[in-house]
Amino acid sequence: MSLRVAGRCAGAFFLLAFVAYGVGSALPGQPAGAALVALNSALVAAIGALAFRALRPGAAWGYLVARGAEAFLLAAGLVLRDSAGAGAADIVYQAAMLSLGLGSVPFCLALARQRWLPRWLAGWGAAGYALLAAGAAAELSGIRVGFAPAAPGGLFELVFGVLLLARGFAPATGGRPDPTGGAPSSAAGAGDTRVWRAARAAGVGLLLMAILAGLATFGVVQRLAAADAAGATGLPLSHQRALVLAVVALLAVACLDVLVAWALRAFLADAGRAVALLAAWCRTGYAVVFAVAITHLVAAAGLLRDGGTDRIDAGVRARIADFEEVWSVGLLLFGVHLLLIGWLAWRSAAVPTWVAALVAVAGAGYLADSIGALVPAAYPVQVATVTFVGEVVLMGWLLGFAARRRPGRRADRDAGRARQAQPA
């Protein structure tokens, strides 16, 4: 499929998704409405996949994951509205809009850089999506802002859809943009840059995940699960608002899991392409299971919102327990992923053997804990509380590798050596 055809398909999907969700959301509780909202989710995911072909790798992956998260959350809203109430459905809707807004701002800027869109139109889109994300964040924080923040982004999607339908992904001015940005580079230099970018993306992604997951899991979820009969947790925020913020942080972690999975595939592909691909899909599958687990926390937050109380009752505790149970099942895939990454790192010439060994041990720890949680007898230990150090070591090593092997610094160093080698 050419870029022009892909762009026209994306334009048609933009317009169809707009109509499908608008009509479907106006028919709550009816089969036709549910079918239209589900169709919208499929179209949204397809838009991300089609745009992936037209963008450079960084913006392409971000937009694809953001659109995938939006599609998942909008579909989850159908289930949560029936099982957990309108409060939970509103939370996932606002989270979906936050994902769309945050993922689409760099998408619009990338379109302007690659000359797929006039700068004024790309600027309109970036501003509209930024306003959409701000409005969604305000709603999730408990501040009612209404429909107004979504209007500029919605109008942009209509204009953009019509434009794509007319001409597809084609430069706004003559000439196809150079995907390398016009900079001459050798195959070896391009390979070094690819590896460096992959290491940087994986290292930064792991660092952000550690911060967000730690704050959400240990700072909110576990404290709510351990609340006493009076519901006292010592949290500075209301339980409902704290749980919503934890949900947003954990959804960001799930998205980062996907980005890190494919960054590691790019970094370690030379050690075994088939195994690197399998490892990436294992972590992607884990991210999907993790996202499903997070919907149980959304249901808990919805129960608090709809009930008009901040008390942690048995229903909320049951939802939090469901989250932990589903997450534990997903960690089976995560353990397999780390074992495969450890094997690839051991084969790689760039990664030290001791780092590879620690990563593999971390994977074995997650596998042991996940399998132990499934057996009928009580599982007395949590091995991953010790072996997780392998993940931290991998994160630190990737960040150090990216800092040491930055292509610009390496080019400057090589140029300096060449000048010194020249005769006076």
Short mmCIF file of C-alpha atoms in Angstrom, two decimals:
data_model
loop_
_atom_site.label_atom_id
_atom_site.label_comp_id
_atom_site.label_asym_id
_atom_site.label_seq_id
_atom_site.Cartn_x
_atom_site.Cartn_y
_atom_site.Cartn_z
CA MET A 1 0.00 0.00 0.00
CA SER A 2 1.45 3.37 -1.02
CA LEU A 3 1.60 6.28 1.41
CA ARG A 4 -0.99 8.13 -0.63
CA VAL A 5 -3.47 5.25 -0.36
CA ALA A 6 -2.64 4.72 3.33
CA GLY A 7 -3.28 8.41 3.98
CA ARG A 8 -6.62 8.33 2.22
CA CYS A 9 -7.65 5.30 4.24
CA ALA A 10 -6.59 7.11 7.41
CA GLY A 11 -8.64 10.15 6.38
CA ALA A 12 -11.71 7.99 5.84
CA PHE A 13 -11.16 6.34 9.23
CA PHE A 14 -10.85 9.74 10.96
CA LEU A 15 -14.24 10.77 9.62
CA LEU A 16 -15.90 7.39 10.22
CA ALA A 17 -14.57 7.21 13.79
CA PHE A 18 -15.93 10.69 14.50
CA VAL A 19 -19.41 9.63 13.36
CA ALA A 20 -19.28 6.15 14.94
CA TYR A 21 -18.40 7.40 18.41
CA GLY A 22 -20.71 10.39 18.24
CA VAL A 23 -23.73 8.24 17.33
CA GLY A 24 -22.71 5.27 19.49
CA SER A 25 -22.24 7.33 22.64
CA ALA A 26 -25.71 8.81 22.10
CA LEU A 27 -27.21 5.29 22.32
CA PRO A 28 -26.09 4.10 25.79
CA GLY A 29 -27.22 0.63 26.78
CA GLN A 30 -28.31 -0.31 23.25
CA PRO A 31 -26.60 -2.98 21.10
CA ALA A 32 -26.29 -0.60 18.16
CA GLY A 33 -24.53 1.97 20.35
CA ALA A 34 -22.11 -0.62 21.72
CA ALA A 35 -21.35 -1.86 18.20
CA LEU A 36 -20.62 1.68 16.97
CA VAL A 37 -18.31 2.43 19.92
CA ALA A 38 -16.49 -0.87 19.30
CA LEU A 39 -16.19 0.07 15.61
CA ASN A 40 -14.71 3.42 16.66
CA SER A 41 -12.05 1.61 18.72
CA ALA A 42 -11.11 -0.53 15.72
CA LEU A 43 -10.89 2.55 13.48
CA VAL A 44 -8.77 4.43 16.03
CA ALA A 45 -6.28 1.55 16.22
CA ALA A 46 -6.19 1.37 12.42
CA ILE A 47 -5.42 5.11 12.19
CA GLY A 48 -2.40 4.61 14.42
CA ALA A 49 -1.18 1.70 12.29
CA LEU A 50 -1.61 3.63 9.02
CA ALA A 51 0.11 6.75 10.36
CA PHE A 52 2.98 4.57 11.57
CA ARG A 53 4.04 4.06 7.94
CA ALA A 54 4.28 7.79 7.27
CA LEU A 55 6.26 8.96 10.28
CA ARG A 56 9.84 8.67 11.47
CA PRO A 57 10.37 5.99 14.14
CA GLY A 58 10.19 8.13 17.29
CA ALA A 59 6.92 9.93 16.56
CA ALA A 60 5.51 6.84 14.84
CA TRP A 61 5.85 4.62 17.90
CA GLY A 62 4.48 7.27 20.24
CA TYR A 63 1.41 7.88 18.10
CA LEU A 64 0.78 4.17 17.53
CA VAL A 65 0.89 3.38 21.25
CA ALA A 66 -1.23 6.43 22.16
CA ARG A 67 -3.88 5.46 19.62
CA GLY A 68 -3.78 1.85 20.76
CA ALA A 69 -4.29 2.94 24.36
CA GLU A 70 -7.19 5.17 23.31
CA ALA A 71 -8.84 2.31 21.43
CA PHE A 72 -8.44 -0.06 24.39
CA LEU A 73 -9.82 2.44 26.90
CA LEU A 74 -12.84 3.40 24.81
CA ALA A 75 -13.69 -0.28 24.38
CA ALA A 76 -13.15 -0.88 28.11
CA GLY A 77 -15.64 1.89 28.81
CA LEU A 78 -18.38 -0.25 27.26
CA VAL A 79 -17.75 -3.06 29.74
CA LEU A 80 -17.19 -0.82 32.75
CA ARG A 81 -20.39 1.15 32.20
CA ASP A 82 -22.41 -2.05 32.68
CA SER A 83 -20.26 -3.67 35.38
CA ALA A 84 -19.08 -0.72 37.46
CA GLY A 85 -21.27 2.27 36.61
CA ALA A 86 -21.06 5.61 34.86
CA GLY A 87 -18.25 6.89 37.10
CA ALA A 88 -15.81 4.23 35.92
CA ALA A 89 -16.84 4.74 32.28
CA ASP A 90 -16.18 8.47 32.57
CA ILE A 91 -12.72 7.85 34.06
CA VAL A 92 -11.60 5.62 31.18
CA TYR A 93 -13.07 8.06 28.64
CA GLN A 94 -11.07 10.94 30.08
CA ALA A 95 -7.96 8.72 30.24
CA ALA A 96 -8.49 7.88 26.56
CA MET A 97 -8.71 11.58 25.69
CA LEU A 98 -5.55 12.24 27.71
CA SER A 99 -3.74 9.53 25.74
CA LEU A 100 -5.03 10.91 22.44
CA GLY A 101 -4.00 14.45 23.30
CA LEU A 102 -0.53 13.64 24.58
CA GLY A 103 0.23 11.28 21.69
CA SER A 104 -1.11 13.59 18.98
CA VAL A 105 0.87 16.74 19.86
CA PRO A 106 4.22 15.23 18.70
CA PHE A 107 2.32 13.63 15.80
CA CYS A 108 1.24 17.05 14.50
CA LEU A 109 4.73 18.49 15.01
CA ALA A 110 6.23 15.56 13.11
CA LEU A 111 3.80 16.12 10.24
CA ALA A 112 4.97 19.73 10.04
CA ARG A 113 8.65 18.75 10.08
CA GLN A 114 8.14 16.22 7.33
CA ARG A 115 6.01 18.72 5.34
CA TRP A 116 2.96 16.46 5.27
CA LEU A 117 0.88 19.40 6.62
CA PRO A 118 1.09 23.19 6.33
CA ARG A 119 2.62 24.61 9.47
CA TRP A 120 -0.49 26.59 10.38
CA LEU A 121 -2.66 23.47 10.25
CA ALA A 122 -0.14 21.39 12.20
CA GLY A 123 0.04 24.18 14.79
CA TRP A 124 -3.75 24.18 15.07
CA GLY A 125 -3.71 20.43 15.63
CA ALA A 126 -0.93 20.56 18.22
CA ALA A 127 -2.65 23.35 20.15
CA GLY A 128 -6.04 21.63 19.94
CA TYR A 129 -4.69 18.31 21.19
CA ALA A 130 -2.74 20.02 23.98
CA LEU A 131 -5.97 21.69 25.08
CA LEU A 132 -7.77 18.33 24.89
CA ALA A 133 -5.12 16.73 27.12
CA ALA A 134 -5.32 19.61 29.59
CA GLY A 135 -9.11 19.32 29.74
CA ALA A 136 -8.95 15.56 30.30
CA ALA A 137 -6.34 15.98 33.04
CA ALA A 138 -8.57 18.56 34.73
CA GLU A 139 -11.59 16.23 34.58
CA LEU A 140 -9.57 13.37 36.02
CA SER A 141 -8.47 15.68 38.84
CA GLY A 142 -12.09 16.46 39.67
CA ILE A 143 -12.31 19.86 37.93
CA ARG A 144 -15.28 20.07 35.58
CA VAL A 145 -14.42 21.89 32.36
CA GLY A 146 -17.07 20.58 29.97
CA PHE A 147 -16.80 20.06 26.22
CA ALA A 148 -14.99 23.28 25.29
CA PRO A 149 -11.37 21.97 25.52
CA ALA A 150 -12.22 19.16 23.09
CA ALA A 151 -13.72 21.39 20.38
CA PRO A 152 -10.52 22.67 18.65
CA GLY A 153 -9.02 19.18 18.41
CA GLY A 154 -12.30 17.71 17.17
CA LEU A 155 -12.59 20.34 14.43
CA PHE A 156 -8.97 19.71 13.45
CA GLU A 157 -9.69 15.99 13.03
CA LEU A 158 -12.56 16.79 10.66
CA VAL A 159 -10.40 19.12 8.55
CA PHE A 160 -7.44 16.74 8.67
CA GLY A 161 -9.63 13.78 7.71
CA VAL A 162 -10.99 15.61 4.67
CA LEU A 163 -7.46 16.69 3.66
CA LEU A 164 -6.12 13.15 3.94
CA LEU A 165 -9.08 11.78 2.03
CA ALA A 166 -8.32 14.22 -0.80
CA ARG A 167 -4.57 13.70 -1.16
CA GLY A 168 -3.33 11.06 1.29
CA PHE A 169 0.04 11.34 2.98
CA ALA A 170 1.72 13.74 0.58
CA PRO A 171 3.91 16.79 1.18
CA ALA A 172 2.06 20.10 1.46
CA THR A 173 4.75 21.60 -0.82
CA GLY A 174 6.55 19.94 -3.68
CA GLY A 175 9.02 17.15 -3.12
CA ARG A 176 9.00 14.14 -0.88
CA PRO A 177 10.75 14.82 2.42
CA ASP A 178 14.03 13.13 3.08
CA PRO A 179 13.49 10.68 5.97
CA THR A 180 17.07 11.22 7.13
CA GLY A 181 16.57 14.98 7.38
CA GLY A 182 19.07 15.60 4.57
CA ALA A 183 22.09 14.61 6.63
CA PRO A 184 24.52 12.33 4.82
CA SER A 185 25.31 9.17 6.72
CA SER A 186 26.99 5.85 6.08
CA ALA A 187 25.30 2.56 6.76
CA ALA A 188 27.58 2.01 9.75
CA GLY A 189 26.83 5.45 11.12
CA ALA A 190 23.09 4.92 10.69
CA GLY A 191 23.37 1.61 12.52
CA ASP A 192 25.23 3.24 15.42
CA THR A 193 22.58 5.94 15.64
CA ARG A 194 19.79 3.36 15.63
CA VAL A 195 21.40 1.39 18.45
CA TRP A 196 22.07 4.54 20.48
CA ARG A 197 18.49 5.77 20.09
CA ALA A 198 17.13 2.38 21.06
CA ALA A 199 19.33 2.25 24.19
CA ARG A 200 18.34 5.78 25.17
CA ALA A 201 14.63 5.12 24.63
CA ALA A 202 14.73 1.88 26.61
CA GLY A 203 16.76 3.37 29.46
CA VAL A 204 14.63 6.51 29.81
CA GLY A 205 11.45 4.45 29.49
CA LEU A 206 12.54 2.08 32.26
CA LEU A 207 13.43 5.03 34.49
CA LEU A 208 10.03 6.68 34.00
CA MET A 209 8.28 3.36 34.59
CA ALA A 210 10.15 2.82 37.86
CA ILE A 211 9.12 6.26 39.13
CA LEU A 212 5.47 6.08 38.05
CA ALA A 213 4.91 2.46 39.09
CA GLY A 214 6.54 3.04 42.47
CA LEU A 215 4.42 6.09 43.25
CA ALA A 216 1.18 4.49 42.06
CA THR A 217 1.64 0.98 43.46
CA PHE A 218 3.40 1.58 46.77
CA GLY A 219 2.19 5.12 47.33
CA VAL A 220 -1.51 4.57 46.60
CA VAL A 221 -2.78 1.10 45.70
CA GLN A 222 -1.12 -0.88 48.49
CA ARG A 223 -2.02 1.75 51.07
CA LEU A 224 -5.65 1.66 49.99
CA ALA A 225 -5.67 -2.15 50.09
CA ALA A 226 -4.32 -2.02 53.65
CA ALA A 227 -6.82 0.63 54.82
CA ASP A 228 -8.37 -0.04 58.23
CA ALA A 229 -12.07 -0.42 58.92
CA ALA A 230 -12.49 3.35 59.09
CA GLY A 231 -10.83 3.73 55.69
CA ALA A 232 -7.84 5.67 57.09
CA THR A 233 -4.75 5.53 54.84
CA GLY A 234 -2.86 8.74 55.58
CA LEU A 235 -3.07 9.83 51.93
CA PRO A 236 -3.08 13.63 51.43
CA LEU A 237 -5.79 13.33 48.72
CA SER A 238 -9.24 11.81 48.78
CA HIS A 239 -9.21 8.09 48.09
CA GLN A 240 -11.12 8.48 44.83
CA ARG A 241 -8.79 11.17 43.47
CA ALA A 242 -5.66 9.32 44.60
CA LEU A 243 -6.88 6.15 42.92
CA VAL A 244 -7.64 8.00 39.68
CA LEU A 245 -4.14 9.49 39.63
CA ALA A 246 -2.70 6.02 40.29
CA VAL A 247 -4.73 4.65 37.37
CA VAL A 248 -3.35 7.32 35.04
CA ALA A 249 0.21 6.62 36.18
CA LEU A 250 -0.18 2.86 35.72
CA LEU A 251 -1.73 3.31 32.27
CA ALA A 252 1.31 5.39 31.36
CA VAL A 253 3.49 2.53 32.61
CA ALA A 254 1.61 0.07 30.37
CA CYS A 255 2.21 2.34 27.35
CA LEU A 256 5.88 2.69 28.27
CA ASP A 257 6.11 -1.10 28.54
CA VAL A 258 5.22 -1.37 24.86
CA LEU A 259 7.71 1.32 23.85
CA VAL A 260 10.49 -0.26 25.93
CA ALA A 261 9.70 -3.70 24.49
CA TRP A 262 10.31 -2.57 20.93
CA ALA A 263 13.25 -0.35 21.84
CA LEU A 264 14.96 -3.40 23.38
CA ARG A 265 14.14 -5.38 20.24
CA ALA A 266 15.91 -2.73 18.13
CA PHE A 267 18.87 -2.64 20.52
CA LEU A 268 19.37 -6.43 20.71
CA ALA A 269 18.18 -7.47 17.25
CA ASP A 270 21.71 -8.29 16.06
CA ALA A 271 22.00 -10.94 18.80
CA GLY A 272 19.01 -12.86 17.42
CA ARG A 273 16.22 -11.27 15.44
CA ALA A 274 13.62 -13.97 15.96
CA VAL A 275 14.19 -14.14 19.71
CA ALA A 276 14.21 -10.32 19.98
CA LEU A 277 10.86 -10.22 18.17
CA LEU A 278 9.43 -12.89 20.48
CA ALA A 279 10.67 -10.98 23.54
CA ALA A 280 9.02 -7.79 22.29
CA TRP A 281 5.69 -9.53 21.75
CA CYS A 282 5.88 -11.14 25.20
CA ARG A 283 6.25 -7.74 26.85
CA THR A 284 3.55 -6.27 24.62
CA GLY A 285 1.22 -9.09 25.66
CA TYR A 286 2.11 -8.41 29.29
CA ALA A 287 1.26 -4.72 28.80
CA VAL A 288 -2.20 -5.67 27.49
CA VAL A 289 -2.84 -7.97 30.48
CA PHE A 290 -1.59 -5.21 32.79
CA ALA A 291 -4.00 -2.74 31.17
CA VAL A 292 -6.86 -5.20 31.73
CA ALA A 293 -5.79 -5.44 35.39
CA ILE A 294 -5.84 -1.64 35.67
CA THR A 295 -9.51 -1.58 34.62
CA HIS A 296 -10.27 -3.18 38.00
CA LEU A 297 -8.73 -0.15 39.69
CA VAL A 298 -10.86 2.05 37.44
CA ALA A 299 -13.90 0.12 38.65
CA ALA A 300 -12.84 0.72 42.25
CA ALA A 301 -12.48 4.46 41.59
CA GLY A 302 -15.86 4.43 39.87
CA LEU A 303 -17.48 2.82 42.89
CA LEU A 304 -16.06 5.56 45.10
CA ARG A 305 -17.24 8.27 42.70
CA ASP A 306 -20.76 6.89 42.16
CA GLY A 307 -21.23 6.02 45.83
CA GLY A 308 -20.52 9.56 46.96
CA THR A 309 -18.31 8.25 49.76
CA ASP A 310 -14.58 8.02 50.34
CA ARG A 311 -14.75 4.88 52.47
CA ILE A 312 -12.75 1.83 51.35
CA ASP A 313 -15.45 -0.83 51.62
CA ALA A 314 -15.46 -4.53 50.72
CA GLY A 315 -16.39 -3.84 47.08
CA VAL A 316 -13.43 -1.52 46.57
CA ARG A 317 -11.07 -3.97 48.27
CA ALA A 318 -12.36 -6.77 46.03
CA ARG A 319 -11.59 -4.71 42.91
CA ILE A 320 -8.08 -3.96 44.16
CA ALA A 321 -7.57 -7.69 44.86
CA ASP A 322 -8.75 -8.46 41.30
CA PHE A 323 -6.18 -5.99 39.96
CA GLU A 324 -3.38 -7.73 41.83
CA GLU A 325 -4.54 -11.19 40.73
CA VAL A 326 -4.73 -10.33 37.02
CA TRP A 327 -1.43 -8.48 37.19
CA SER A 328 0.20 -11.55 38.75
CA VAL A 329 -0.94 -13.67 35.80
CA GLY A 330 0.51 -11.13 33.36
CA LEU A 331 3.88 -11.28 35.10
CA LEU A 332 4.31 -14.77 33.61
CA LEU A 333 4.76 -13.11 30.22
CA PHE A 334 6.98 -10.45 31.75
CA GLY A 335 9.22 -13.13 33.28
CA VAL A 336 9.56 -14.87 29.91
CA HIS A 337 10.41 -11.51 28.34
CA LEU A 338 13.23 -10.88 30.80
CA LEU A 339 14.61 -14.39 30.34
CA LEU A 340 14.74 -13.84 26.58
CA ILE A 341 16.32 -10.39 27.04
CA GLY A 342 18.92 -11.96 29.32
CA TRP A 343 19.74 -14.56 26.67
CA LEU A 344 20.01 -11.89 23.97
CA ALA A 345 22.17 -9.69 26.21
CA TRP A 346 24.47 -12.66 26.88
CA ARG A 347 24.90 -13.14 23.11
CA SER A 348 25.37 -9.42 22.46
CA ALA A 349 28.88 -8.07 22.15
CA ALA A 350 27.82 -4.77 23.72
CA VAL A 351 26.25 -5.95 26.98
CA PRO A 352 28.45 -7.27 29.83
CA THR A 353 27.83 -10.87 30.84
CA TRP A 354 27.04 -9.95 34.45
CA VAL A 355 24.26 -7.61 33.31
CA ALA A 356 22.78 -10.38 31.17
CA ALA A 357 22.91 -12.80 34.10
CA LEU A 358 21.13 -10.41 36.48
CA VAL A 359 18.38 -9.74 33.92
CA ALA A 360 17.81 -13.46 33.43
CA VAL A 361 17.69 -14.00 37.21
CA ALA A 362 15.08 -11.21 37.45
CA GLY A 363 12.99 -12.98 34.83
CA ALA A 364 13.25 -16.27 36.71
CA GLY A 365 12.13 -14.48 39.89
CA TYR A 366 8.98 -13.12 38.25
CA LEU A 367 8.20 -16.54 36.79
CA ALA A 368 8.60 -18.21 40.19
CA ASP A 369 6.33 -15.69 41.92
CA SER A 370 3.65 -15.84 39.21
CA ILE A 371 3.55 -19.63 39.16
CA GLY A 372 3.62 -19.73 42.96
CA ALA A 373 0.57 -17.47 43.11
CA LEU A 374 -1.37 -19.92 40.93
CA VAL A 375 -0.72 -23.07 42.97
CA PRO A 376 -3.33 -24.03 45.60
CA ALA A 377 -0.85 -24.15 48.50
CA ALA A 378 0.27 -20.92 50.13
CA TYR A 379 3.34 -19.42 48.45
CA PRO A 380 5.53 -18.20 51.35
CA VAL A 381 8.06 -15.93 49.60
CA GLN A 382 8.28 -13.21 46.96
CA VAL A 383 11.47 -13.89 45.03
CA ALA A 384 11.08 -10.86 42.76
CA THR A 385 11.49 -8.50 45.72
CA VAL A 386 15.17 -9.45 45.57
CA THR A 387 15.77 -10.41 41.93
CA PHE A 388 14.18 -7.21 40.53
CA VAL A 389 17.63 -5.67 40.94
CA GLY A 390 18.39 -7.06 37.49
CA GLU A 391 15.89 -4.63 35.95
CA VAL A 392 17.47 -1.70 37.79
CA VAL A 393 20.93 -2.75 36.62
CA LEU A 394 19.72 -3.02 33.01
CA MET A 395 18.16 0.43 33.22
CA GLY A 396 21.34 1.98 34.62
CA TRP A 397 23.54 0.22 32.09
CA LEU A 398 21.38 1.34 29.14
CA LEU A 399 21.45 4.95 30.33
CA GLY A 400 25.21 4.77 30.76
CA PHE A 401 25.64 3.18 27.32
CA ALA A 402 23.54 5.92 25.71
CA ALA A 403 25.57 8.62 27.50
CA ARG A 404 28.92 7.10 26.46
CA ARG A 405 28.04 6.24 22.85
CA ARG A 406 26.22 9.40 21.80
CA PRO A 407 26.76 9.66 18.01
CA GLY A 408 27.62 13.38 18.03
CA ARG A 409 30.30 12.93 20.66
CA ARG A 410 31.72 9.94 18.84
CA ALA A 411 31.88 11.88 15.57
CA ASP A 412 33.63 14.80 17.29
CA ARG A 413 36.11 12.41 18.90
CA ASP A 414 36.86 10.72 15.56
CA ALA A 415 37.30 14.10 13.87
CA GLY A 416 39.73 15.18 16.60
CA ARG A 417 41.79 12.03 16.16
CA ALA A 418 41.89 12.58 12.40
CA ARG A 419 43.18 16.14 12.85
CA GLN A 420 45.86 14.93 15.24
CA ALA A 421 46.97 12.30 12.72
CA GLN A 422 47.50 14.92 9.99
CA PRO A 423 51.14 16.02 9.46
CA ALA A 424 51.96 19.52 10.68
#
